[in-house]
Coordinates of C-alpha atoms in Angstrom, one line a residue:
X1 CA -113.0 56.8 -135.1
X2 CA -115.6 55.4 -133.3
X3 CA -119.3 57.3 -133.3
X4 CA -121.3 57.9 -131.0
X5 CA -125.1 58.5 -132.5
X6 CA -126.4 57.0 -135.7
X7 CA -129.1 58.9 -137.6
X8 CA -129.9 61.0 -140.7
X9 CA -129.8 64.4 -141.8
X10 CA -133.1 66.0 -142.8
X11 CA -132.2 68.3 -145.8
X12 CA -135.8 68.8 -146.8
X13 CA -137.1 65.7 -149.0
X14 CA -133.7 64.5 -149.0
X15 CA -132.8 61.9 -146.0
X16 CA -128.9 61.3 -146.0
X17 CA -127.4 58.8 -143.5
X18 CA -125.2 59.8 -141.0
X19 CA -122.6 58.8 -138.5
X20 CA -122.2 61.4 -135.2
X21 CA -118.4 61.3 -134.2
X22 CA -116.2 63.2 -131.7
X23 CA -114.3 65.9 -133.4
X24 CA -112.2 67.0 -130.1
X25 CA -110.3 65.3 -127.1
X26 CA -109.2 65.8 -123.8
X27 CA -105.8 65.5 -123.1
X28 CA -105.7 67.5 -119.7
X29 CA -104.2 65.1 -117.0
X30 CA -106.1 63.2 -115.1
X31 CA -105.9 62.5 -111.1
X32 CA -107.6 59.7 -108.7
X33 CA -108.1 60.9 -105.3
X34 CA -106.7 59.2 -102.6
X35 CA -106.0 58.8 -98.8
X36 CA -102.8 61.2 -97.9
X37 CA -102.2 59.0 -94.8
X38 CA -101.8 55.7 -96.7
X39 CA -102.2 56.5 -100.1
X40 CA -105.2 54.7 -100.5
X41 CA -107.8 55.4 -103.3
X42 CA -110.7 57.3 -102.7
X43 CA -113.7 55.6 -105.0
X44 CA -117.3 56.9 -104.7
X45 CA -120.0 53.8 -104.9
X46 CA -123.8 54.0 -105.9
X47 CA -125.5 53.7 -102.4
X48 CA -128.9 53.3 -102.0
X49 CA -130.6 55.4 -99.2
X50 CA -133.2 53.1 -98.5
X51 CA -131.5 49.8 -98.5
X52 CA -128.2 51.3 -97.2
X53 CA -126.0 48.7 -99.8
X54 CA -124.0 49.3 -103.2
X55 CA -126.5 49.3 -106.3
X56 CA -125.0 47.9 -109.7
X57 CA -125.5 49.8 -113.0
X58 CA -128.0 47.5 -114.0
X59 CA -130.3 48.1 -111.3
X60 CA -129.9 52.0 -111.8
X61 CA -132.9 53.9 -113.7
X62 CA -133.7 57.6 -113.8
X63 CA -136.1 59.7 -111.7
X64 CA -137.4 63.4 -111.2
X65 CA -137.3 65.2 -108.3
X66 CA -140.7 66.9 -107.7
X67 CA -140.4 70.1 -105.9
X68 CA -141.8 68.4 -102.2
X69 CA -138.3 66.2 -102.8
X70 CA -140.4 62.8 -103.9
X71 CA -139.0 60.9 -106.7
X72 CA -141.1 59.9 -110.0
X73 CA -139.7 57.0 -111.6
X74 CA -139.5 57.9 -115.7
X75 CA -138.4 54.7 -117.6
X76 CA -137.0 54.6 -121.1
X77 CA -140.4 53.6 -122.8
X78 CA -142.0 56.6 -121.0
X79 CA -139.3 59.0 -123.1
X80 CA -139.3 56.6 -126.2
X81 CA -143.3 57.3 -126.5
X82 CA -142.3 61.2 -126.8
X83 CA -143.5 62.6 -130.2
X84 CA -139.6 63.8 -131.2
X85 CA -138.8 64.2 -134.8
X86 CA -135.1 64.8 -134.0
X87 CA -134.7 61.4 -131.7
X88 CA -132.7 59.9 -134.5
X89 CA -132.6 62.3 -137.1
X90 CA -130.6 65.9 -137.7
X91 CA -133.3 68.0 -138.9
X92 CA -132.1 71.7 -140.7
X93 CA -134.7 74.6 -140.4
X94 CA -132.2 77.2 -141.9
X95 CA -129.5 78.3 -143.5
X96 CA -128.2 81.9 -142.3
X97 CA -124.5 83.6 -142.0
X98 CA -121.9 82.4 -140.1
X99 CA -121.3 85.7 -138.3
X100 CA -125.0 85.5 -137.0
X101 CA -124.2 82.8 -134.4
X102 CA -122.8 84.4 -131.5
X103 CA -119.5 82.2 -130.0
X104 CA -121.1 82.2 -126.8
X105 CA -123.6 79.7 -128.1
X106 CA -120.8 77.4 -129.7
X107 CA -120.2 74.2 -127.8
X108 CA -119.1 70.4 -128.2
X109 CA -118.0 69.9 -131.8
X110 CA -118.6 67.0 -134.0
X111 CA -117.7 65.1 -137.5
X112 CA -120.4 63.9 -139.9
X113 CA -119.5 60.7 -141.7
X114 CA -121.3 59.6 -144.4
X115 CA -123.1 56.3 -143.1
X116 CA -122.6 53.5 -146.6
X117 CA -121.8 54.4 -150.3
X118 CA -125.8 55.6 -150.9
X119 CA -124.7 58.5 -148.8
X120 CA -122.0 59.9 -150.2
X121 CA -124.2 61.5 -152.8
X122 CA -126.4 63.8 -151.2
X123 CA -123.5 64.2 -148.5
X124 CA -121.6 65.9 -151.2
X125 CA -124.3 67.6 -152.6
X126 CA -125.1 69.5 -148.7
X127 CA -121.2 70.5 -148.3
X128 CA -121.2 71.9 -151.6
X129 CA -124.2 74.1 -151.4
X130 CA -122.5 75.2 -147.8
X131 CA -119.5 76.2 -149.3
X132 CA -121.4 78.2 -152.4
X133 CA -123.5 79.9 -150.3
X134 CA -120.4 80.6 -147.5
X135 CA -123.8 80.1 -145.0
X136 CA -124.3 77.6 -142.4
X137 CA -127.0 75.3 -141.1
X138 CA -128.9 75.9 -138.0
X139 CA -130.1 71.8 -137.2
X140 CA -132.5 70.4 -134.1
X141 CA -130.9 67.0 -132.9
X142 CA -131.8 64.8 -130.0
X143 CA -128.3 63.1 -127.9
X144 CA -128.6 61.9 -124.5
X145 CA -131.8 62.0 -123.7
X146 CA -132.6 65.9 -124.8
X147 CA -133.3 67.4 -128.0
X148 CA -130.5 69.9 -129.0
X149 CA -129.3 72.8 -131.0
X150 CA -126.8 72.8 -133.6
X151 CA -124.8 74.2 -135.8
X152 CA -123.4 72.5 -139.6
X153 CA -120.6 74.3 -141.1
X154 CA -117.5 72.8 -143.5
X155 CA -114.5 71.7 -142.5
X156 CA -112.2 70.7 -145.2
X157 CA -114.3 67.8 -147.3
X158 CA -116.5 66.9 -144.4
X159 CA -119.5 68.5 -142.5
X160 CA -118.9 69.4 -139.3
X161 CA -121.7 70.3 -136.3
X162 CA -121.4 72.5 -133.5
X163 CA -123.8 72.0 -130.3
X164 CA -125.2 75.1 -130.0
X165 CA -126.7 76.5 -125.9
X166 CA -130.5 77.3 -126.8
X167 CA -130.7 81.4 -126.8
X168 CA -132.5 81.0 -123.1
X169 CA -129.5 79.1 -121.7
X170 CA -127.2 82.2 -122.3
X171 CA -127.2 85.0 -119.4
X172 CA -127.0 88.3 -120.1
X173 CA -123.8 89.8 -118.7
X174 CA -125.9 92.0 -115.8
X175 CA -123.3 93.4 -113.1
X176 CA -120.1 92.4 -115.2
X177 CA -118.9 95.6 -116.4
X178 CA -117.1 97.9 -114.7
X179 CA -119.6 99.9 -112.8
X180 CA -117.2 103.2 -112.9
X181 CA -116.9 105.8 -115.6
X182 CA -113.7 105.3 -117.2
X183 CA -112.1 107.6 -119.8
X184 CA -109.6 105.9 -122.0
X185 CA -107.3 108.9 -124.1
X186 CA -106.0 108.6 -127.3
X187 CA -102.9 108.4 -126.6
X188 CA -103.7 105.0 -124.8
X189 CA -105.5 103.6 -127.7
X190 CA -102.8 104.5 -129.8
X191 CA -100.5 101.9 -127.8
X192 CA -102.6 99.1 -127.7
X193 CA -102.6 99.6 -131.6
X194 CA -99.4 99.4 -131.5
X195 CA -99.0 96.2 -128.9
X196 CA -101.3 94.8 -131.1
X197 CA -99.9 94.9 -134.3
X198 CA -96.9 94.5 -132.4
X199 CA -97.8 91.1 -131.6
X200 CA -99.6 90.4 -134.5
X201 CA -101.4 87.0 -135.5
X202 CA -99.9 83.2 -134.4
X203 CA -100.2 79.9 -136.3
X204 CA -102.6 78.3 -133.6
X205 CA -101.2 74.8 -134.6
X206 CA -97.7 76.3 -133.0
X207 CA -99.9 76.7 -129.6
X208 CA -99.7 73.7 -126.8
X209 CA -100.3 73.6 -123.3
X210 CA -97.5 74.7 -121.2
X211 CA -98.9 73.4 -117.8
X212 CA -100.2 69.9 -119.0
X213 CA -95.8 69.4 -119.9
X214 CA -95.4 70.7 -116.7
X215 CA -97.8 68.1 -114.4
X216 CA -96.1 65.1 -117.0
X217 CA -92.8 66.1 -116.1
X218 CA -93.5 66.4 -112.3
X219 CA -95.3 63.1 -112.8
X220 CA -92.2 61.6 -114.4
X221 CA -89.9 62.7 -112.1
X222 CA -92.3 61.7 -108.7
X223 CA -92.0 58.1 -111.0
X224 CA -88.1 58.2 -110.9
X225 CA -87.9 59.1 -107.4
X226 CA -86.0 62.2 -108.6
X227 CA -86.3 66.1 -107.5
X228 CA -88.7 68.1 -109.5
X229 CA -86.8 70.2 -111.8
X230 CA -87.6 74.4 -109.9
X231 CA -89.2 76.7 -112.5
X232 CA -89.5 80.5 -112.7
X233 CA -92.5 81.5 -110.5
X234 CA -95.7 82.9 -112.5
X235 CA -96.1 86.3 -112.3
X236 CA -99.0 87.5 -110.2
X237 CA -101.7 88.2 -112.2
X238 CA -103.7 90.2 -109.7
X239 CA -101.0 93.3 -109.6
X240 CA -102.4 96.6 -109.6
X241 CA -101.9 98.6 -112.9
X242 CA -99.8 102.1 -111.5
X243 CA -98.6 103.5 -115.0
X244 CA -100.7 102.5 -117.9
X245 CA -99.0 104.2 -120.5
X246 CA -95.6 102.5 -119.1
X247 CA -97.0 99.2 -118.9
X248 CA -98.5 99.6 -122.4
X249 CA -94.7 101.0 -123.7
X250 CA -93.4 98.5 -121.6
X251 CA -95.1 95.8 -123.2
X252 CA -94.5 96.8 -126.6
X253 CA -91.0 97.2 -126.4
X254 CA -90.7 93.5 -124.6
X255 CA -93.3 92.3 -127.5
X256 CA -90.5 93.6 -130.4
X257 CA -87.5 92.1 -128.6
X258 CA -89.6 89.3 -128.5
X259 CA -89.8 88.9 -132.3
X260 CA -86.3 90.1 -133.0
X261 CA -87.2 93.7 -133.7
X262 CA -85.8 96.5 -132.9
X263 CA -87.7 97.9 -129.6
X264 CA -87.6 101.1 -130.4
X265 CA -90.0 100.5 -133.7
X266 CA -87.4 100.0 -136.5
X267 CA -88.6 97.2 -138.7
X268 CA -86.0 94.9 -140.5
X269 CA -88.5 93.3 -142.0
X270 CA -91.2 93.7 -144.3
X271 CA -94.7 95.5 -143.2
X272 CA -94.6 98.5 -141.5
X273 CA -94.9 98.7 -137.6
X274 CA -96.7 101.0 -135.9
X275 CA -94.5 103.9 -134.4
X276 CA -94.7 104.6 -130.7
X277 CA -93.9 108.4 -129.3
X278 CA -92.7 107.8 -126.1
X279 CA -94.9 110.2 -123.9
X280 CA -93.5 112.9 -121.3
X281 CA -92.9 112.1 -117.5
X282 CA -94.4 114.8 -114.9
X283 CA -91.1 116.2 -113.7
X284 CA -89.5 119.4 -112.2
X285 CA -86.5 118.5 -114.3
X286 CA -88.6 117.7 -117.8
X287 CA -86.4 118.6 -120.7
X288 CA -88.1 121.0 -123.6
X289 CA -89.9 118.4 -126.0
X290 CA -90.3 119.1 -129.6
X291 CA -93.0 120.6 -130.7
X292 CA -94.2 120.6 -134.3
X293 CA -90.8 118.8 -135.7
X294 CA -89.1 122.5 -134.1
X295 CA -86.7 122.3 -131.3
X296 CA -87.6 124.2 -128.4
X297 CA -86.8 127.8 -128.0
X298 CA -84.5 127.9 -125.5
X299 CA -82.7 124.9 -126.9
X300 CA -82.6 126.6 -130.3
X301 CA -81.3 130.0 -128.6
X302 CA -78.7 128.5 -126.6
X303 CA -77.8 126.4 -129.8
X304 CA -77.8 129.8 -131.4
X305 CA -75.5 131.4 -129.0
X306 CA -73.1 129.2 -128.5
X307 CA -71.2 129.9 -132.1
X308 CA -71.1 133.8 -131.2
X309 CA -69.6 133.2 -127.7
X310 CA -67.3 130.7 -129.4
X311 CA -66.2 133.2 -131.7
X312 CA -66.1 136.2 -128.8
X313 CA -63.8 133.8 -126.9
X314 CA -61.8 133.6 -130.5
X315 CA -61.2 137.0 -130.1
X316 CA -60.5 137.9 -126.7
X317 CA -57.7 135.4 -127.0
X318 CA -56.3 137.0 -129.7
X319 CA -56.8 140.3 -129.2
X320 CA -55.0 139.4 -125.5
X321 CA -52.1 137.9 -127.5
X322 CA -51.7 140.9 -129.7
X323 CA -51.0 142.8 -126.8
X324 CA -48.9 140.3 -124.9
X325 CA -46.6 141.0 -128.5
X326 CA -46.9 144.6 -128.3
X327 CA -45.5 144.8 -124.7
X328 CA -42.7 142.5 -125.3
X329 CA -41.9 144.9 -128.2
X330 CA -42.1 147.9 -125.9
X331 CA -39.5 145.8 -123.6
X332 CA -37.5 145.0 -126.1
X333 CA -37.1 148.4 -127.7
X334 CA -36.5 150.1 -124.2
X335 CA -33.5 147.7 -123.2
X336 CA -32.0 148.5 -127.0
X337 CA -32.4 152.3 -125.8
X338 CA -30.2 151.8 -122.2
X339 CA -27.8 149.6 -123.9
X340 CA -27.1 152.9 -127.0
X341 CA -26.6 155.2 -124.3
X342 CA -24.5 153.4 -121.9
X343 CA -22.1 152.6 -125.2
X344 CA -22.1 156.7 -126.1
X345 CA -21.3 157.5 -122.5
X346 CA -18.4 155.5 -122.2
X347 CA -17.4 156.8 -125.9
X348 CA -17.5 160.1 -124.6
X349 CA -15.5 159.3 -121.5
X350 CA -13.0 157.7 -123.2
X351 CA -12.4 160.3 -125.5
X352 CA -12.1 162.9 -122.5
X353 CA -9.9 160.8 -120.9
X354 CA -7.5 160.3 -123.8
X355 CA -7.5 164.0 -124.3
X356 CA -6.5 164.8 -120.7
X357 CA -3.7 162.4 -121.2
X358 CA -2.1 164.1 -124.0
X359 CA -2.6 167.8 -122.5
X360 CA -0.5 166.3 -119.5
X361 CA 2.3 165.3 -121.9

């Protein structure tokens, strides 16, 4: 990697050379502006005012704008004759706890390379006495023309620096918050918990920027002279929250699906999520709730009474089929009745008729 600064850290008496490279890069996609008529590029050239004709970088110096708009020429031997310590050299003044430096402060980040084999030494020696001490270093350093704030901390086996904003270049956050009383319930809290551990913590290296694939693939397919593949339309992030509790249920149970759990808070795997009571609906029609871990008394009484009219119903029945029998009885013993008198009647008559017949003879 190429570096950008060449200097020295000043650890006290001890002077170790130092190489300043780039520890990030930009990989957002680029574009040139152009003409939309003709497609021709747009390109901004260094004009001066006075002479009305393109300037090339050579002829280019720096100047300050006093406050009546007149320009003061300031050359590079006007800022080399500065009294800096840090123009070329990385000079520690403390060593305090990481969680002291607020991330607001944090800005460009950078590597420390040992500059020759001399180095390497008290290079060591610095990144070990970071790690023991599980502190960081707060450093002055001069780039670009100002003198700087920074920040040394360890990454791995080398030293790493943070630009830090001086504490004046941070604003304080006036007007930002909202400027209405809000009351946030339990109950509320209780499901952010939950979306929260729902969601729980992500292997940053898995991360990657879903709208830089997007522009390379439009790019790609504007090269081909093919039709953009349509994608789903982003959601609109400026809805108006109607139900907060719903969106937070909402969100938990879409979270869970999400990572192949059950959505209603059964965990298949190890750890134990947090459980979410689903809260009650203002409604006319609102079914008793449980109370307690007890049912609700007019569930538990219509639970209750529904065995004794069961067995009622037993009952009637039977009792209705006992004297369904009983009548059929009566019928039948009635009809036995006719049937014994009809056959003594004609007994009888048969008999008077058989004695009439032999008085005649």
């Amino acid at each position: 990697m190429r570096s950008i600064w060449n200097g020295a850290i000043s650890f006290g008496l001890v002077s170790i050379p130092i190489k300043l490279v780039n520890a990030t890069e930009n990989h957002a996609v680029s574009f040139r502006q152009i003409h939309t008529e003709d497609g021709g590029r747009i390109r901004y050239r260094k004009v001066c005012e006075l002479e009305e004709r393109e300037v090339p970088t050579a002829e280019i110096g720096k100047g300050y704008e006093d406050a009546d708009g007149s320009i003061i020429p300031i050359t590079d031997e006007d800022l080399a004759t500065l009294p800096i310590p840090t123009a070329k050299t990385i000079e520690i003044v403390a060593f305090v706890p990481a969680d002291r430096i607020d991330p607001l402060q944090m800005g460009a980040a950078y590597y420390l390379a040992a500059s020759g084999t001399p180095a390497a030494k008290p290079y060591t020696l610095l990144r070990e006495a970071l790690k023991r001490s599980q502190k960081v270093a707060i450093a002055k350093f001069a780039l670009r023309g100002r003198e700087r704030l920074g920040m040394l901390r360890v990454v791995d086996d080398v030293i790493a620096m943070h630009g830090l904003l001086w504490p004046d270049e941070i604003r304080a956050p006036e007007g930002v918050a909202p400027d209405t009383d809000v009351t946030v319930r339990e109950a509320e809290l209780d499901l952010a918990d939950a979306l929260m551990d729902t969601l729980g913590e992500v292997d940053i290296n898995t991360l990657h920027d879903d709208y830089r694939e997007a522009v390379e693939e439009l790019v790609a397919a504007k090269v081909d002279g093919v039709t953009p593949a349509e994608r789903a339309p982003a959601g609109d992030g400026g809805g108006k929250v109607i139900d907060l509790l719903a969106a937070l249920e909402n969100s938990v149970r879409e979270a869970r699906t999400a990572r192949g759990e059950d959505p209603e808070g059964a965990d298949s795997g190890s750890g134990a999520v947090a459980e979410v009571t689903p809260l009650a609906r203002t409604s006319s029609r609102a079914t008793p709730k449980q109370v307690g871990g007890k049912k609700s008394t007019s569930t538990a009484a219509k639970k209750k009474a529904a065995p004794a009219a069961k067995k009622a119903s037993t009952k009637s029945t039977a009792s209705r089929a006992t004297t369904a029998k009983s009548a059929g009885s009566a019928r039948k013993s009635g009809a036995a009745k006719k049937t014994a008198a009809k056959k003594t009647t004609a007994k009888k008559t048969t008999g008077t008729g058989s004695g009439r017949r032999r008085a005649s003879a």
